[in-house]
PDB file of C-alpha atoms in Angstrom:
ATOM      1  CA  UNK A   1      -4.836   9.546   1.020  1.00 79.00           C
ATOM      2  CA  UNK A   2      -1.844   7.709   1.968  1.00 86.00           C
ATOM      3  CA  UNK A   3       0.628  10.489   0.338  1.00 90.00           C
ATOM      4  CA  UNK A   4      -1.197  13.201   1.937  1.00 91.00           C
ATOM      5  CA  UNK A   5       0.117  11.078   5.198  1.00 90.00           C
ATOM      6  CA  UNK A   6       3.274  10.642   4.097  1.00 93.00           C
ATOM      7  CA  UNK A   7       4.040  14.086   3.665  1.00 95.00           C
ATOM      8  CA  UNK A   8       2.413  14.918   6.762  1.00 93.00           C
ATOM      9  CA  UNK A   9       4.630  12.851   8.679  1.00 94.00           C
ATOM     10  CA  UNK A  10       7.821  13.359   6.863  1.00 95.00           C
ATOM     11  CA  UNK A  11       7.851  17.198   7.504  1.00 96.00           C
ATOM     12  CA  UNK A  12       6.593  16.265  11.568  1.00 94.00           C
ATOM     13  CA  UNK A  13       9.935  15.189  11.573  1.00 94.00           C
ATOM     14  CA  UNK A  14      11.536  17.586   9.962  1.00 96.00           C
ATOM     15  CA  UNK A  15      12.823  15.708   6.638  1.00 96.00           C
ATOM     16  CA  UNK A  16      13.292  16.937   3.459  1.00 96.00           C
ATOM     17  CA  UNK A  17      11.756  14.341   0.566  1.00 96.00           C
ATOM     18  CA  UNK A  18      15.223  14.133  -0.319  1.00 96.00           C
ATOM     19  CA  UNK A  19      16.439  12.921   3.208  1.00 96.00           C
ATOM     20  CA  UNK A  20      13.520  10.359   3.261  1.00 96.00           C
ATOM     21  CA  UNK A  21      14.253   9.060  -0.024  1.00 95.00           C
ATOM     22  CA  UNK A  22      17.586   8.202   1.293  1.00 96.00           C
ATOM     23  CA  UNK A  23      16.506   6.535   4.261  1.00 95.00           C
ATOM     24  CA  UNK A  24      14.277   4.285   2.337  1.00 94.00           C
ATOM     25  CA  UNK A  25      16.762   4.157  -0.659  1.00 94.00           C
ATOM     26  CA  UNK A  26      14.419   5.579  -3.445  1.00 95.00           C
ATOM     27  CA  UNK A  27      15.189   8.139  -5.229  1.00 96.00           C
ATOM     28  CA  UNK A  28      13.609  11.939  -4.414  1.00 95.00           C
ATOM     29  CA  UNK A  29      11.444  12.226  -7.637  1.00 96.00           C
ATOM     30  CA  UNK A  30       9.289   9.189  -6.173  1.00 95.00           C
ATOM     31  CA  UNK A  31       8.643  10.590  -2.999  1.00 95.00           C
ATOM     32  CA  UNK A  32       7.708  13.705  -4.623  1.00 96.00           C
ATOM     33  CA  UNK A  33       5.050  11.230  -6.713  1.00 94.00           C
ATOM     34  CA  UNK A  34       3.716   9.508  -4.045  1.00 93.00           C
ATOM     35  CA  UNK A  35       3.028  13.059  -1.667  1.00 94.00           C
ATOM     36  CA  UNK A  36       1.172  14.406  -4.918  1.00 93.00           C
ATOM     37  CA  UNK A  37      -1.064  10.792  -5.222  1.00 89.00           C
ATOM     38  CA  UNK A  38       0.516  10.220  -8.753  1.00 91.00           C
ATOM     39  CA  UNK A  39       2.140   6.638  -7.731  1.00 89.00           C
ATOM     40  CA  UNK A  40       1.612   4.296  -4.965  1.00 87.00           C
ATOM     41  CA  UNK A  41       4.134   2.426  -2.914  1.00 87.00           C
ATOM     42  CA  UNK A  42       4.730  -0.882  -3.504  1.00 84.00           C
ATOM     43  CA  UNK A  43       3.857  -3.362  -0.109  1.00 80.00           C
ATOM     44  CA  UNK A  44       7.169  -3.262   0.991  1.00 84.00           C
ATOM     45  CA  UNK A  45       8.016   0.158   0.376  1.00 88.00           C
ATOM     46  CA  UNK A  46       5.308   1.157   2.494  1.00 86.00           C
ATOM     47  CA  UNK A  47       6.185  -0.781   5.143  1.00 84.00           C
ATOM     48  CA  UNK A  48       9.369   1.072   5.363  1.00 89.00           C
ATOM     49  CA  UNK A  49       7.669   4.683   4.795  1.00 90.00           C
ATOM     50  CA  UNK A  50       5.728   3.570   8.304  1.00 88.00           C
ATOM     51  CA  UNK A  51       8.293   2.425  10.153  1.00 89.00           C
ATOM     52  CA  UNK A  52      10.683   5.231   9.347  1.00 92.00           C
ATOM     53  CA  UNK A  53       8.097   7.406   9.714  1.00 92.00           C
ATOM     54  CA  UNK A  54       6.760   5.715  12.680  1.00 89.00           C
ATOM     55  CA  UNK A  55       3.694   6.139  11.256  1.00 86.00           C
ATOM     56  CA  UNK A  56       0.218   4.809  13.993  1.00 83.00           C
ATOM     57  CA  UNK A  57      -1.223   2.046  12.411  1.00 74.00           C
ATOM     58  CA  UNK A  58      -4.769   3.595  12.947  1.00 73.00           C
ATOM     59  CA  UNK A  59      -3.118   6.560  10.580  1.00 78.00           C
ATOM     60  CA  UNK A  60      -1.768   4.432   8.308  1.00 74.00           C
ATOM     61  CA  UNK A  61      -5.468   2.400   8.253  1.00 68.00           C
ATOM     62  CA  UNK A  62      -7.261   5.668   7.993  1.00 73.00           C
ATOM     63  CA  UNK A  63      -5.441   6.504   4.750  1.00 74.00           C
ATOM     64  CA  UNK A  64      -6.737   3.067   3.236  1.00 70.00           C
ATOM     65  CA  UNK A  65     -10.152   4.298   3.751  1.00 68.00           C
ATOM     66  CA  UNK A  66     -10.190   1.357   6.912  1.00 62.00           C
ATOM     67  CA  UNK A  67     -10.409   1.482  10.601  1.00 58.00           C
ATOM     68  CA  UNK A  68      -9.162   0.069  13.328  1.00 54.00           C
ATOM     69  CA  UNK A  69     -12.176  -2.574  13.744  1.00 55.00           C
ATOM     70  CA  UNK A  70     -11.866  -3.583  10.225  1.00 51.00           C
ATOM     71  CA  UNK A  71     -11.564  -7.522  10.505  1.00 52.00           C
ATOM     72  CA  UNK A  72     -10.815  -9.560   7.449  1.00 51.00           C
ATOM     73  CA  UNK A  73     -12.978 -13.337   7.378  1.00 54.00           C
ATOM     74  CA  UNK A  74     -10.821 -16.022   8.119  1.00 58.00           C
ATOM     75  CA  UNK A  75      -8.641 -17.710   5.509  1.00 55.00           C
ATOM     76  CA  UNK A  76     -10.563 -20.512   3.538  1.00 58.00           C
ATOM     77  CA  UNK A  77     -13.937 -19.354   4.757  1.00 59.00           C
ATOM     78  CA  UNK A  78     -15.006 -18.287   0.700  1.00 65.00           C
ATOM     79  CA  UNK A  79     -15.811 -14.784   2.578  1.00 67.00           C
ATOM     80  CA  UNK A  80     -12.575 -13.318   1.804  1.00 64.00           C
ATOM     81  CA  UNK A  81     -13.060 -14.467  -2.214  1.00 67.00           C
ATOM     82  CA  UNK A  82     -16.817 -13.499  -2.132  1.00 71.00           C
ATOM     83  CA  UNK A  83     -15.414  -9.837  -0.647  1.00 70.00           C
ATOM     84  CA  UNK A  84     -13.055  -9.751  -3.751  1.00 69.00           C
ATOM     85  CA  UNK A  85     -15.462 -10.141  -6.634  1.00 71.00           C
ATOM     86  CA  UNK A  86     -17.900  -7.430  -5.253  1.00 70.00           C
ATOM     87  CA  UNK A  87     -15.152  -5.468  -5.236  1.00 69.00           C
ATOM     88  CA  UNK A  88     -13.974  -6.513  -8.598  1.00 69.00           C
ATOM     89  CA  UNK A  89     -17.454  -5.910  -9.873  1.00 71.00           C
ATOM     90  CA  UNK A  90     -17.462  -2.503  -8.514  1.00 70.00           C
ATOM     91  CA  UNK A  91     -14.545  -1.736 -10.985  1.00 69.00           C
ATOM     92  CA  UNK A  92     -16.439  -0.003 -13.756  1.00 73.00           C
ATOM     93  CA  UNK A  93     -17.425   2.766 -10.783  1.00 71.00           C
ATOM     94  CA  UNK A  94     -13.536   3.825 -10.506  1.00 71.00           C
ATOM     95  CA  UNK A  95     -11.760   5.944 -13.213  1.00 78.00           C
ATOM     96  CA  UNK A  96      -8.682   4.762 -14.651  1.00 79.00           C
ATOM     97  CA  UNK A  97      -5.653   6.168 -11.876  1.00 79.00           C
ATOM     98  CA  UNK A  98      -7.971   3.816  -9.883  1.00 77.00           C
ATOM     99  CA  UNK A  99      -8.286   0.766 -11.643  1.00 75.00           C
ATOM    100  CA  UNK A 100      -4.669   1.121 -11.938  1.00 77.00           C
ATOM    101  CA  UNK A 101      -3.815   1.398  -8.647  1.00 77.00           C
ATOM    102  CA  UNK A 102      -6.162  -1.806  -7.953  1.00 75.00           C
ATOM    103  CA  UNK A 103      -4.053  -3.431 -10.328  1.00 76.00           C
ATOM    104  CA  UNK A 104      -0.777  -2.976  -8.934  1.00 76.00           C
ATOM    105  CA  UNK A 105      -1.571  -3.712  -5.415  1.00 76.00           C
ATOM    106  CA  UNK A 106      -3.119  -6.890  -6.765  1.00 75.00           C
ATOM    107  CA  UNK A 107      -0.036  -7.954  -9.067  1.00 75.00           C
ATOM    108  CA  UNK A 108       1.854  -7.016  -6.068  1.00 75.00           C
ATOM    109  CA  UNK A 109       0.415  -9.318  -3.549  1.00 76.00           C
ATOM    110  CA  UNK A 110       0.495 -12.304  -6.504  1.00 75.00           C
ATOM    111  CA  UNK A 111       4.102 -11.873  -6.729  1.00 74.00           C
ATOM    112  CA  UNK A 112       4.484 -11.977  -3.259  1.00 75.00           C
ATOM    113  CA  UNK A 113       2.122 -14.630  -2.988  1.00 73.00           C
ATOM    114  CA  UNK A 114       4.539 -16.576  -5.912  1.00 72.00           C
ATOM    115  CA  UNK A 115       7.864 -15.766  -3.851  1.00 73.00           C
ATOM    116  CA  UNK A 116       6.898 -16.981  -0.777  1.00 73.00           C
ATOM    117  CA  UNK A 117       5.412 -20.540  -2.502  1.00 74.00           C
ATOM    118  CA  UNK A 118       9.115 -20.322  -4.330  1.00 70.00           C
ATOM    119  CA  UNK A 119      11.059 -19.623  -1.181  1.00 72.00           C
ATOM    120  CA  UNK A 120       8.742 -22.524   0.856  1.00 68.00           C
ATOM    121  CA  UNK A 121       8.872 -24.967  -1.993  1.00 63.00           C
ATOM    122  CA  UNK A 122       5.517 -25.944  -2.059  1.00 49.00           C
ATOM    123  CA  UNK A 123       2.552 -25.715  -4.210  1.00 47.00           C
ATOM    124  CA  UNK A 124       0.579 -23.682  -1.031  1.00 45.00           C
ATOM    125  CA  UNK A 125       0.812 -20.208   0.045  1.00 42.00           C
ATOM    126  CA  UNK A 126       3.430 -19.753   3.285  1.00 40.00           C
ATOM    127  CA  UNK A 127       0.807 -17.543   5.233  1.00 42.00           C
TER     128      UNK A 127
END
């Protein structure tokens, strides 16, 4: 569980959530959430947990439930699209806090996907 890491981490080097939240400029009370599983980080936000934290990546890709081998199909290959709907289909196995979660990392990477087609100016994604 990625909080369960986060805390772990945090106290290895000795920082209050309080200090943490500070270096990452969140407040405390969503530290607190994340360490307890109640809220996920957004993308960016947990970017900044791992590098302040200087967090392995095979820790961080443990705590996704991936490993270090994990290898996504290349772009425009349908792979990466057929991967998608099985998981999408597997959504009536997960229990709300789940589907919710899916659902925010999701509308997170489409409004990354829209800034960086804003930022580029064109129609296609900037990856």
């Amino acid at each position: 569980m990625i909080g369960e890491m986060i805390r772990r981490f945090r106290k290895e080097k000795d920082l209050s959530q309080a200090e943490l939240s500070e270096m990452v400029n969140i407040v405390q009370t969503h530290i607190s959430r994340i360490e307890r599983g109640l809220a996920m980080p957004s993308v960016e936000l947990l970017i900044q947990l791992v590098q302040t934290l200087e967090i392995p990546s095979a820790e961080l890709l443990g705590a996704l439930g991936l490993s270090a081998e994990t290898r996504l199909p290349p772009h425009g290959s349908g792979e990466i699209e057929k991967s998608l709907i099985q998981l999408l289909e597997s959504m009536p196995d997960l229990n709300d806090e789940q589907r919710k979660r899916v659902q925010a990392c999701l509308d997170d990477q489409m409004e990354i996907a829209r800034l960086r087609r804003a930022v580029s100016g064109s129609g296609k994604s900037a990856e």
